[in-house]
PDB file of C-alpha atoms in Angstrom:
ATOM      1  CA  ALA A 586     174.452  49.058  71.831  1.00 38.00           C
ATOM      2  CA  PRO A 587     171.180  50.839  71.085  1.00 37.00           C
ATOM      3  CA  PRO A 588     171.405  54.478  69.986  1.00 39.00           C
ATOM      4  CA  PRO A 589     171.077  57.118  72.710  1.00 39.00           C
ATOM      5  CA  PRO A 590     167.927  59.157  73.239  1.00 37.00           C
ATOM      6  CA  SER A 591     167.843  62.823  72.215  1.00 36.00           C
ATOM      7  CA  THR A 592     168.814  64.954  75.193  1.00 35.00           C
ATOM      8  CA  THR A 593     172.092  66.871  74.933  1.00 38.00           C
ATOM      9  CA  ASN A 594     174.547  68.288  72.451  1.00 43.00           C
ATOM     10  CA  SER A 595     177.478  66.053  73.283  1.00 44.00           C
ATOM     11  CA  THR A 596     176.921  62.338  73.665  1.00 39.00           C
ATOM     12  CA  GLN A 597     173.659  62.408  75.590  1.00 39.00           C
ATOM     13  CA  SER A 598     172.214  60.660  78.577  1.00 38.00           C
ATOM     14  CA  ARG A 599     171.965  56.996  77.785  1.00 40.00           C
ATOM     15  CA  PRO A 600     169.135  54.436  77.834  1.00 41.00           C
ATOM     16  CA  SER A 601     168.153  53.013  81.202  1.00 42.00           C
ATOM     17  CA  TYR A 602     167.876  49.451  79.894  1.00 43.00           C
ATOM     18  CA  PRO A 603     170.866  47.079  79.862  1.00 47.00           C
ATOM     19  CA  PHE A 604     172.640  45.990  76.682  1.00 53.00           C
ATOM     20  CA  LEU A 605     175.239  43.663  78.239  1.00 60.00           C
ATOM     21  CA  PRO A 606     173.501  40.395  77.216  1.00 65.00           C
ATOM     22  CA  PHE A 607     174.330  41.261  73.596  1.00 76.00           C
ATOM     23  CA  PRO A 608     178.161  41.292  73.899  1.00 85.00           C
ATOM     24  CA  LEU A 609     177.979  38.399  76.357  1.00 90.00           C
ATOM     25  CA  ASN A 610     175.945  36.288  73.922  1.00 93.00           C
ATOM     26  CA  MET A 611     178.198  37.219  71.009  1.00 95.00           C
ATOM     27  CA  LEU A 612     181.326  36.403  72.996  1.00 96.00           C
ATOM     28  CA  GLY A 613     179.849  32.989  73.739  1.00 96.00           C
ATOM     29  CA  LEU A 614     179.116  32.506  70.054  1.00 96.00           C
ATOM     30  CA  ALA A 615     182.641  33.605  69.087  1.00 97.00           C
ATOM     31  CA  LYS A 616     184.032  31.078  71.547  1.00 97.00           C
ATOM     32  CA  ARG A 617     181.908  28.263  70.132  1.00 97.00           C
ATOM     33  CA  VAL A 618     182.659  28.889  66.459  1.00 98.00           C
ATOM     34  CA  GLY A 619     186.212  30.247  66.767  1.00 97.00           C
ATOM     35  CA  ALA A 620     185.338  33.688  65.389  1.00 97.00           C
ATOM     36  CA  ARG A 621     187.241  36.911  65.823  1.00 98.00           C
ATOM     37  CA  PHE A 622     185.159  39.289  67.961  1.00 98.00           C
ATOM     38  CA  LEU A 623     185.053  43.077  67.532  1.00 98.00           C
ATOM     39  CA  LEU A 624     183.825  45.254  70.400  1.00 97.00           C
ATOM     40  CA  THR A 625     182.901  48.761  69.294  1.00 97.00           C
ATOM     41  CA  SER A 626     183.463  50.526  72.585  1.00 97.00           C
ATOM     42  CA  THR A 627     183.415  54.266  73.100  1.00 97.00           C
ATOM     43  CA  SER A 628     185.315  57.306  74.282  1.00 97.00           C
ATOM     44  CA  GLU A 629     182.679  57.457  77.038  1.00 96.00           C
ATOM     45  CA  VAL A 630     184.770  54.920  78.970  1.00 97.00           C
ATOM     46  CA  TYR A 631     187.000  57.906  79.820  1.00 97.00           C
ATOM     47  CA  GLY A 632     184.081  59.775  81.410  1.00 95.00           C
ATOM     48  CA  ASP A 633     184.840  63.422  82.203  1.00 95.00           C
ATOM     49  CA  PRO A 634     188.595  63.011  81.700  1.00 96.00           C
ATOM     50  CA  LEU A 635     191.333  64.465  83.855  1.00 96.00           C
ATOM     51  CA  GLU A 636     193.893  63.524  81.168  1.00 97.00           C
ATOM     52  CA  HIS A 637     193.942  65.396  77.878  1.00 97.00           C
ATOM     53  CA  PRO A 638     194.163  64.147  75.206  1.00 97.00           C
ATOM     54  CA  GLN A 639     193.067  60.680  76.267  1.00 98.00           C
ATOM     55  CA  LYS A 640     195.384  57.719  75.764  1.00 98.00           C
ATOM     56  CA  GLU A 641     194.238  54.091  75.870  1.00 98.00           C
ATOM     57  CA  SER A 642     196.240  53.639  79.082  1.00 98.00           C
ATOM     58  CA  TYR A 643     194.026  56.190  80.885  1.00 97.00           C
ATOM     59  CA  TRP A 644     191.526  54.436  83.195  1.00 97.00           C
ATOM     60  CA  GLY A 645     188.968  57.210  83.061  1.00 96.00           C
ATOM     61  CA  HIS A 646     186.994  59.432  85.427  1.00 95.00           C
ATOM     62  CA  VAL A 647     183.424  58.134  85.523  1.00 94.00           C
ATOM     63  CA  ASN A 648     180.529  58.746  87.918  1.00 94.00           C
ATOM     64  CA  PRO A 649     179.176  55.197  88.449  1.00 93.00           C
ATOM     65  CA  ILE A 650     175.727  56.399  89.607  1.00 94.00           C
ATOM     66  CA  GLY A 651     175.208  59.424  87.353  1.00 92.00           C
ATOM     67  CA  VAL A 652     172.686  59.950  84.570  1.00 91.00           C
ATOM     68  CA  ARG A 653     175.246  58.824  81.973  1.00 88.00           C
ATOM     69  CA  SER A 654     176.540  55.877  83.988  1.00 91.00           C
ATOM     70  CA  CYS A 655     174.385  53.197  82.338  1.00 91.00           C
ATOM     71  CA  TYR A 656     176.137  53.798  79.023  1.00 92.00           C
ATOM     72  CA  ASP A 657     179.596  54.655  80.412  1.00 94.00           C
ATOM     73  CA  GLU A 658     179.816  51.749  82.827  1.00 94.00           C
ATOM     74  CA  GLY A 659     177.997  49.429  80.435  1.00 93.00           C
ATOM     75  CA  LYS A 660     180.717  49.903  77.835  1.00 95.00           C
ATOM     76  CA  ARG A 661     183.441  49.592  80.472  1.00 96.00           C
ATOM     77  CA  THR A 662     181.907  46.298  81.608  1.00 95.00           C
ATOM     78  CA  ALA A 663     181.672  45.142  77.993  1.00 96.00           C
ATOM     79  CA  GLU A 664     185.427  45.737  77.657  1.00 97.00           C
ATOM     80  CA  THR A 665     185.971  43.737  80.862  1.00 97.00           C
ATOM     81  CA  LEU A 666     183.913  40.804  79.569  1.00 96.00           C
ATOM     82  CA  THR A 667     185.720  40.929  76.224  1.00 97.00           C
ATOM     83  CA  MET A 668     189.143  40.751  77.854  1.00 98.00           C
ATOM     84  CA  ASP A 669     187.982  38.006  80.254  1.00 97.00           C
ATOM     85  CA  TYR A 670     186.899  35.854  77.304  1.00 97.00           C
ATOM     86  CA  HIS A 671     190.216  36.627  75.598  1.00 98.00           C
ATOM     87  CA  ARG A 672     192.335  35.700  78.605  1.00 97.00           C
ATOM     88  CA  GLY A 673     190.185  32.891  80.001  1.00 97.00           C
ATOM     89  CA  ALA A 674     188.765  31.242  76.905  1.00 97.00           C
ATOM     90  CA  GLY A 675     191.262  32.168  74.218  1.00 97.00           C
ATOM     91  CA  VAL A 676     188.752  34.141  72.137  1.00 98.00           C
ATOM     92  CA  GLU A 677     190.453  36.360  69.570  1.00 98.00           C
ATOM     93  CA  VAL A 678     189.161  39.868  70.245  1.00 98.00           C
ATOM     94  CA  ARG A 679     189.608  43.440  69.031  1.00 98.00           C
ATOM     95  CA  ILE A 680     188.530  46.545  70.980  1.00 98.00           C
ATOM     96  CA  ALA A 681     187.940  49.932  69.357  1.00 98.00           C
ATOM     97  CA  ARG A 682     187.140  53.022  71.416  1.00 98.00           C
ATOM     98  CA  ILE A 683     185.146  55.164  69.009  1.00 98.00           C
ATOM     99  CA  PHE A 684     185.040  58.938  69.359  1.00 98.00           C
ATOM    100  CA  ASN A 685     182.264  61.188  67.987  1.00 97.00           C
ATOM    101  CA  THR A 686     181.495  60.169  64.412  1.00 98.00           C
ATOM    102  CA  TYR A 687     179.272  61.855  61.834  1.00 98.00           C
ATOM    103  CA  GLY A 688     178.256  61.434  58.211  1.00 98.00           C
ATOM    104  CA  PRO A 689     175.418  60.844  55.761  1.00 97.00           C
ATOM    105  CA  ARG A 690     172.431  58.644  56.633  1.00 96.00           C
ATOM    106  CA  MET A 691     172.508  59.381  60.354  1.00 96.00           C
ATOM    107  CA  CYS A 692     169.090  59.702  61.982  1.00 95.00           C
ATOM    108  CA  LEU A 693     167.873  63.273  61.574  1.00 95.00           C
ATOM    109  CA  ASP A 694     166.821  63.547  65.212  1.00 92.00           C
ATOM    110  CA  ASP A 695     169.149  61.181  67.057  1.00 92.00           C
ATOM    111  CA  GLY A 696     170.214  63.894  69.521  1.00 91.00           C
ATOM    112  CA  ARG A 697     173.906  63.867  68.625  1.00 94.00           C
ATOM    113  CA  VAL A 698     175.436  67.270  68.338  1.00 97.00           C
ATOM    114  CA  VAL A 699     176.427  67.306  64.661  1.00 98.00           C
ATOM    115  CA  SER A 700     173.096  65.945  63.440  1.00 97.00           C
ATOM    116  CA  ASN A 701     171.297  68.286  65.866  1.00 97.00           C
ATOM    117  CA  PHE A 702     173.072  71.373  64.560  1.00 98.00           C
ATOM    118  CA  VAL A 703     172.706  70.406  60.893  1.00 98.00           C
ATOM    119  CA  ALA A 704     169.027  69.465  61.122  1.00 98.00           C
ATOM    120  CA  GLN A 705     168.141  72.540  63.187  1.00 98.00           C
ATOM    121  CA  THR A 706     169.919  74.903  60.797  1.00 98.00           C
ATOM    122  CA  LEU A 707     168.321  73.338  57.713  1.00 97.00           C
ATOM    123  CA  ARG A 708     164.916  73.678  59.399  1.00 97.00           C
ATOM    124  CA  LYS A 709     165.627  77.359  60.172  1.00 97.00           C
ATOM    125  CA  GLN A 710     165.663  76.629  63.900  1.00 97.00           C
ATOM    126  CA  PRO A 711     168.331  77.908  66.328  1.00 98.00           C
ATOM    127  CA  MET A 712     171.126  75.500  67.173  1.00 98.00           C
ATOM    128  CA  THR A 713     170.752  74.270  70.747  1.00 97.00           C
ATOM    129  CA  VAL A 714     173.933  74.677  72.795  1.00 97.00           C
ATOM    130  CA  TYR A 715     173.966  73.282  76.321  1.00 95.00           C
ATOM    131  CA  GLY A 716     175.959  75.128  78.956  1.00 95.00           C
ATOM    132  CA  ASP A 717     178.378  77.811  77.791  1.00 96.00           C
ATOM    133  CA  GLY A 718     179.360  75.935  74.632  1.00 97.00           C
ATOM    134  CA  LYS A 719     183.017  75.766  75.619  1.00 97.00           C
ATOM    135  CA  GLN A 720     183.075  71.995  76.123  1.00 96.00           C
ATOM    136  CA  THR A 721     185.118  70.288  73.402  1.00 97.00           C
ATOM    137  CA  ARG A 722     184.631  67.248  71.212  1.00 97.00           C
ATOM    138  CA  SER A 723     186.522  65.697  68.302  1.00 97.00           C
ATOM    139  CA  PHE A 724     184.629  64.660  65.175  1.00 98.00           C
ATOM    140  CA  GLN A 725     185.609  61.956  62.695  1.00 98.00           C
ATOM    141  CA  TYR A 726     183.959  61.282  59.362  1.00 98.00           C
ATOM    142  CA  VAL A 727     182.323  57.883  59.041  1.00 98.00           C
ATOM    143  CA  SER A 728     184.579  56.620  56.223  1.00 98.00           C
ATOM    144  CA  ASP A 729     187.633  57.140  58.443  1.00 98.00           C
ATOM    145  CA  LEU A 730     185.998  55.075  61.185  1.00 98.00           C
ATOM    146  CA  VAL A 731     185.119  52.266  58.777  1.00 98.00           C
ATOM    147  CA  ASP A 732     188.710  52.187  57.505  1.00 98.00           C
ATOM    148  CA  GLY A 733     189.952  52.067  61.095  1.00 98.00           C
ATOM    149  CA  LEU A 734     187.663  49.185  62.074  1.00 98.00           C
ATOM    150  CA  ILE A 735     188.627  47.140  59.014  1.00 98.00           C
ATOM    151  CA  THR A 736     192.319  47.803  59.629  1.00 98.00           C
ATOM    152  CA  LEU A 737     191.950  46.783  63.276  1.00 98.00           C
ATOM    153  CA  MET A 738     190.174  43.535  62.388  1.00 98.00           C
ATOM    154  CA  GLU A 739     192.813  42.650  59.797  1.00 98.00           C
ATOM    155  CA  ASN A 740     195.699  43.239  62.227  1.00 97.00           C
ATOM    156  CA  LYS A 741     197.077  41.101  65.037  1.00 97.00           C
ATOM    157  CA  TYR A 742     196.629  43.603  67.871  1.00 98.00           C
ATOM    158  CA  THR A 743     193.901  43.226  70.468  1.00 98.00           C
ATOM    159  CA  GLY A 744     193.663  46.855  71.514  1.00 97.00           C
ATOM    160  CA  PRO A 745     192.023  48.851  72.840  1.00 98.00           C
ATOM    161  CA  PHE A 746     192.614  51.465  70.154  1.00 98.00           C
ATOM    162  CA  ASN A 747     191.262  55.002  70.058  1.00 98.00           C
ATOM    163  CA  LEU A 748     189.567  55.607  66.704  1.00 98.00           C
ATOM    164  CA  GLY A 749     188.798  59.276  66.305  1.00 98.00           C
ATOM    165  CA  ASN A 750     189.892  62.526  64.726  1.00 98.00           C
ATOM    166  CA  PRO A 751     192.155  64.546  67.047  1.00 98.00           C
ATOM    167  CA  GLY A 752     190.857  67.824  65.628  1.00 97.00           C
ATOM    168  CA  GLU A 753     189.219  69.461  68.670  1.00 97.00           C
ATOM    169  CA  PHE A 754     186.296  71.923  68.571  1.00 98.00           C
ATOM    170  CA  THR A 755     184.225  73.683  71.178  1.00 98.00           C
ATOM    171  CA  MET A 756     180.480  73.492  70.640  1.00 98.00           C
ATOM    172  CA  LEU A 757     180.513  77.152  69.641  1.00 98.00           C
ATOM    173  CA  GLU A 758     183.267  76.488  67.090  1.00 98.00           C
ATOM    174  CA  LEU A 759     181.246  73.590  65.691  1.00 98.00           C
ATOM    175  CA  ALA A 760     178.191  75.854  65.432  1.00 98.00           C
ATOM    176  CA  GLN A 761     180.295  78.356  63.487  1.00 98.00           C
ATOM    177  CA  VAL A 762     181.427  75.683  61.003  1.00 98.00           C
ATOM    178  CA  VAL A 763     177.785  74.641  60.525  1.00 98.00           C
ATOM    179  CA  LYS A 764     176.814  78.289  59.922  1.00 98.00           C
ATOM    180  CA  GLU A 765     179.572  78.713  57.348  1.00 98.00           C
ATOM    181  CA  THR A 766     178.498  75.510  55.607  1.00 98.00           C
ATOM    182  CA  ILE A 767     174.715  76.030  55.570  1.00 98.00           C
ATOM    183  CA  ASP A 768     173.497  79.476  56.596  1.00 97.00           C
ATOM    184  CA  PRO A 769     175.597  82.413  57.901  1.00 97.00           C
ATOM    185  CA  SER A 770     172.472  83.863  59.522  1.00 97.00           C
ATOM    186  CA  ALA A 771     171.831  80.780  61.681  1.00 97.00           C
ATOM    187  CA  ARG A 772     171.391  81.465  65.388  1.00 97.00           C
ATOM    188  CA  VAL A 773     172.447  79.722  68.605  1.00 97.00           C
ATOM    189  CA  GLU A 774     170.148  79.129  71.579  1.00 97.00           C
ATOM    190  CA  PHE A 775     171.677  78.373  74.978  1.00 97.00           C
ATOM    191  CA  LYS A 776     170.117  75.929  77.452  1.00 96.00           C
ATOM    192  CA  PRO A 777     171.284  74.628  80.867  1.00 95.00           C
ATOM    193  CA  ASN A 778     173.887  71.896  80.644  1.00 92.00           C
ATOM    194  CA  THR A 779     173.227  68.316  81.659  1.00 87.00           C
ATOM    195  CA  ALA A 780     174.826  66.460  84.567  1.00 88.00           C
ATOM    196  CA  ASP A 781     178.266  64.884  84.096  1.00 87.00           C
ATOM    197  CA  ASP A 782     178.716  66.302  80.595  1.00 90.00           C
ATOM    198  CA  PRO A 783     182.445  65.859  79.804  1.00 92.00           C
ATOM    199  CA  HIS A 784     184.293  69.160  79.619  1.00 95.00           C
ATOM    200  CA  MET A 785     186.712  67.988  76.929  1.00 95.00           C
ATOM    201  CA  ARG A 786     187.245  65.032  74.656  1.00 96.00           C
ATOM    202  CA  LYS A 787     190.142  64.428  72.278  1.00 98.00           C
ATOM    203  CA  PRO A 788     191.746  61.136  71.278  1.00 98.00           C
ATOM    204  CA  ASP A 789     195.441  60.431  71.389  1.00 98.00           C
ATOM    205  CA  ILE A 790     195.748  58.216  68.287  1.00 98.00           C
ATOM    206  CA  SER A 791     199.510  57.640  68.404  1.00 98.00           C
ATOM    207  CA  LYS A 792     198.944  53.940  69.185  1.00 98.00           C
ATOM    208  CA  ALA A 793     196.711  53.446  66.126  1.00 98.00           C
ATOM    209  CA  LYS A 794     199.145  55.396  63.959  1.00 98.00           C
ATOM    210  CA  SER A 795     202.172  53.365  65.020  1.00 98.00           C
ATOM    211  CA  LEU A 796     200.667  49.853  65.207  1.00 98.00           C
ATOM    212  CA  LEU A 797     197.841  49.995  62.661  1.00 98.00           C
ATOM    213  CA  ASN A 798     199.263  52.660  60.352  1.00 98.00           C
ATOM    214  CA  TRP A 799     195.846  54.337  60.573  1.00 98.00           C
ATOM    215  CA  GLU A 800     194.854  57.965  60.949  1.00 98.00           C
ATOM    216  CA  PRO A 801     191.803  59.939  59.776  1.00 98.00           C
ATOM    217  CA  LYS A 802     191.948  61.657  56.409  1.00 98.00           C
ATOM    218  CA  VAL A 803     188.732  63.735  56.284  1.00 98.00           C
ATOM    219  CA  SER A 804     188.591  67.065  58.128  1.00 97.00           C
ATOM    220  CA  LEU A 805     185.371  68.485  59.558  1.00 97.00           C
ATOM    221  CA  LYS A 806     185.194  71.137  56.849  1.00 96.00           C
ATOM    222  CA  GLN A 807     185.560  68.427  54.192  1.00 98.00           C
ATOM    223  CA  GLY A 808     183.119  65.937  55.677  1.00 98.00           C
ATOM    224  CA  LEU A 809     180.349  68.206  56.909  1.00 98.00           C
ATOM    225  CA  PRO A 810     179.116  69.294  53.423  1.00 98.00           C
ATOM    226  CA  ARG A 811     178.648  65.612  52.487  1.00 98.00           C
ATOM    227  CA  MET A 812     176.449  65.115  55.526  1.00 98.00           C
ATOM    228  CA  VAL A 813     174.572  68.368  54.903  1.00 98.00           C
ATOM    229  CA  SER A 814     173.745  67.317  51.331  1.00 97.00           C
ATOM    230  CA  ASP A 815     172.189  64.083  52.571  1.00 97.00           C
ATOM    231  CA  PHE A 816     170.257  65.772  55.399  1.00 98.00           C
ATOM    232  CA  GLN A 817     169.004  68.467  53.048  1.00 97.00           C
ATOM    233  CA  LYS A 818     167.414  65.935  50.695  1.00 96.00           C
ATOM    234  CA  ARG A 819     165.704  64.060  53.524  1.00 96.00           C
ATOM    235  CA  ILE A 820     164.466  67.184  55.326  1.00 95.00           C
ATOM    236  CA  LEU A 821     162.961  68.492  52.079  1.00 91.00           C
ATOM    237  CA  ASP A 822     161.037  65.197  51.841  1.00 86.00           C
ATOM    238  CA  GLU A 823     159.581  65.542  55.348  1.00 79.00           C
TER     239      GLU A 823
END
């Protein structure tokens, strides 16, 4: 799916254009050539969850007509199509539900909370926190995600599997880690929250641990400096 526009500090409002033809076309191609198909779905399928942490068996709590619904329901529909091709056409599929991921080479201004906070602090701007900053997210380093996707594709299980780091942080706690990593004098600026912003997000990865023998290895305090180093070089070149 296309990247989200820059709007909030969690996982943003999503584009208003559809992306479903892409998985549909790729599923058709996988059927024709006998390929194994990977759907990179998202924790957004859980919406604003009433279950915490979120297991793969949880069906979610999504507003189907809200500002985030294009992305949320689009990914849910993509999972439906993927399983329909698996059941009806025998396509070999794998489904990964990816939680917030960060790392080097992300777009400087993609609107995601970690890149927002890092870029703002390096530019000596206040970190923008929406709402009271008490909403939670879980952040996994990109190398852990890549390992998880490869492991999933090389295994026999269809999924879905949560791929994320169960370490849970409020936005204010994340801002504090960014301050400690970059600049202790960095400031926070509060703005009104956006509609349907999930109050909490944390993956239950027991299924991935037991069936795939996978779990993340890189903590936020280990991974963030690697991202900061990359952002610092690119911001200096602006």
